[in-house]
Amino acid sequence: MVTSTSLKYARALAEVADEAKCALEIQEDLEEFRLAFQTHQGLREVLFNPGIPLAVKQNIVEALAGKMGLSKILVNFLLVILEHSRLH
């Protein structure tokens, strides 16, 4: 579902990607993460579980991003939306 808040986050990511001249890389990385997120129910369950501390979730995202070779800009974005409970 697209909300005004999700649009604000999307615009912010797009602006940072444009400034860094890596919009295509960010788009590809985001799609790769989206596919992993959609296909791995366990990942979604962990990241949406309110009983799991934020630091643990952040470590999981950072480890996964490292294995996937995601850009630092996207990793930082994912950590921000995770921190603000906007990963959905």
mmCIF file of C-alpha atoms in Angstrom:
data_model
loop_
_atom_site.group_PDB
_atom_site.id
_atom_site.type_symbol
_atom_site.label_atom_id
_atom_site.label_comp_id
_atom_site.label_asym_id
_atom_site.label_seq_id
_atom_site.Cartn_x
_atom_site.Cartn_y
_atom_site.Cartn_z
ATOM 1 C CA MET A 1 0.000 0.000 0.000
ATOM 2 C CA VAL A 2 1.329 3.411 -0.961
ATOM 3 C CA THR A 3 0.897 6.062 1.706
ATOM 4 C CA SER A 4 2.055 9.649 1.974
ATOM 5 C CA THR A 5 4.707 8.483 4.430
ATOM 6 C CA SER A 6 6.003 5.795 2.085
ATOM 7 C CA LEU A 7 6.159 8.364 -0.715
ATOM 8 C CA LYS A 8 8.244 10.659 1.502
ATOM 9 C CA TYR A 9 10.726 7.863 2.177
ATOM 10 C CA ALA A 10 10.805 6.905 -1.508
ATOM 11 C CA ARG A 11 11.449 10.493 -2.558
ATOM 12 C CA ALA A 12 14.217 10.852 0.012
ATOM 13 C CA LEU A 13 15.911 7.688 -1.264
ATOM 14 C CA ALA A 14 15.538 8.853 -4.869
ATOM 15 C CA GLU A 15 17.086 12.233 -4.043
ATOM 16 C CA VAL A 16 20.076 10.663 -2.305
ATOM 17 C CA ALA A 17 20.536 8.195 -5.164
ATOM 18 C CA ASP A 18 20.359 10.995 -7.739
ATOM 19 C CA GLU A 19 22.886 13.106 -5.816
ATOM 20 C CA ALA A 20 25.249 10.141 -5.592
ATOM 21 C CA LYS A 21 24.656 9.386 -9.281
ATOM 22 C CA CYS A 22 23.768 5.781 -8.510
ATOM 23 C CA ALA A 23 19.997 5.690 -9.016
ATOM 24 C CA LEU A 24 20.097 2.609 -11.263
ATOM 25 C CA GLU A 25 22.293 0.709 -8.797
ATOM 26 C CA ILE A 26 19.960 1.611 -5.924
ATOM 27 C CA GLN A 27 16.926 0.574 -7.947
ATOM 28 C CA GLU A 28 18.495 -2.792 -8.777
ATOM 29 C CA ASP A 29 19.592 -3.356 -5.177
ATOM 30 C CA LEU A 30 16.169 -2.422 -3.865
ATOM 31 C CA GLU A 31 14.523 -4.879 -6.239
ATOM 32 C CA GLU A 32 16.944 -7.600 -5.143
ATOM 33 C CA PHE A 33 16.150 -6.930 -1.476
ATOM 34 C CA ARG A 34 12.413 -6.830 -2.210
ATOM 35 C CA LEU A 35 12.559 -10.237 -3.850
ATOM 36 C CA ALA A 36 14.495 -11.710 -0.931
ATOM 37 C CA PHE A 37 12.062 -10.126 1.516
ATOM 38 C CA GLN A 38 9.034 -11.478 -0.346
ATOM 39 C CA THR A 39 10.346 -14.992 -0.841
ATOM 40 C CA HIS A 40 11.692 -15.612 2.675
ATOM 41 C CA GLN A 41 8.840 -15.772 5.140
ATOM 42 C CA GLY A 42 11.255 -16.280 8.047
ATOM 43 C CA LEU A 43 12.953 -12.978 7.266
ATOM 44 C CA ARG A 44 9.631 -11.150 7.290
ATOM 45 C CA GLU A 45 8.592 -12.838 10.521
ATOM 46 C CA VAL A 46 11.801 -11.793 12.271
ATOM 47 C CA LEU A 47 11.794 -8.216 10.990
ATOM 48 C CA PHE A 48 8.121 -7.675 11.850
ATOM 49 C CA ASN A 49 8.280 -9.367 15.250
ATOM 50 C CA PRO A 50 7.968 -6.678 17.951
ATOM 51 C CA GLY A 51 9.562 -9.015 20.492
ATOM 52 C CA ILE A 52 12.904 -9.012 18.686
ATOM 53 C CA PRO A 53 15.132 -6.056 19.616
ATOM 54 C CA LEU A 54 15.848 -3.457 16.946
ATOM 55 C CA ALA A 55 19.603 -4.054 17.238
ATOM 56 C CA VAL A 56 19.132 -7.724 16.321
ATOM 57 C CA LYS A 57 16.992 -6.783 13.330
ATOM 58 C CA GLN A 58 19.565 -4.202 12.229
ATOM 59 C CA ASN A 59 22.332 -6.808 12.445
ATOM 60 C CA ILE A 60 20.272 -9.188 10.319
ATOM 61 C CA VAL A 61 19.658 -6.538 7.651
ATOM 62 C CA GLU A 62 23.331 -5.529 7.626
ATOM 63 C CA ALA A 63 24.495 -9.157 7.363
ATOM 64 C CA LEU A 64 22.027 -9.934 4.594
ATOM 65 C CA ALA A 65 22.913 -6.753 2.734
ATOM 66 C CA GLY A 66 26.596 -7.623 2.983
ATOM 67 C CA LYS A 67 26.012 -11.074 1.532
ATOM 68 C CA MET A 68 23.871 -9.590 -1.238
ATOM 69 C CA GLY A 69 26.394 -6.842 -1.973
ATOM 70 C CA LEU A 70 23.855 -4.059 -1.542
ATOM 71 C CA SER A 71 25.014 -0.459 -1.716
ATOM 72 C CA LYS A 72 25.710 1.423 1.512
ATOM 73 C CA ILE A 73 23.071 4.013 0.589
ATOM 74 C CA LEU A 74 20.388 1.348 0.386
ATOM 75 C CA VAL A 75 21.572 -0.336 3.586
ATOM 76 C CA ASN A 76 21.328 2.978 5.434
ATOM 77 C CA PHE A 77 17.853 3.524 3.983
ATOM 78 C CA LEU A 78 16.713 0.054 5.065
ATOM 79 C CA LEU A 79 18.038 0.664 8.567
ATOM 80 C CA VAL A 80 16.177 3.978 8.800
ATOM 81 C CA ILE A 81 12.858 2.528 7.710
ATOM 82 C CA LEU A 82 13.389 -0.450 10.001
ATOM 83 C CA GLU A 83 14.093 1.889 12.933
ATOM 84 C CA HIS A 84 10.895 3.826 12.201
ATOM 85 C CA SER A 85 8.815 0.650 11.729
ATOM 86 C CA ARG A 86 8.181 1.468 8.048
ATOM 87 C CA LEU A 87 9.593 -1.653 6.448
ATOM 88 C CA HIS A 88 6.150 -2.754 5.334
#
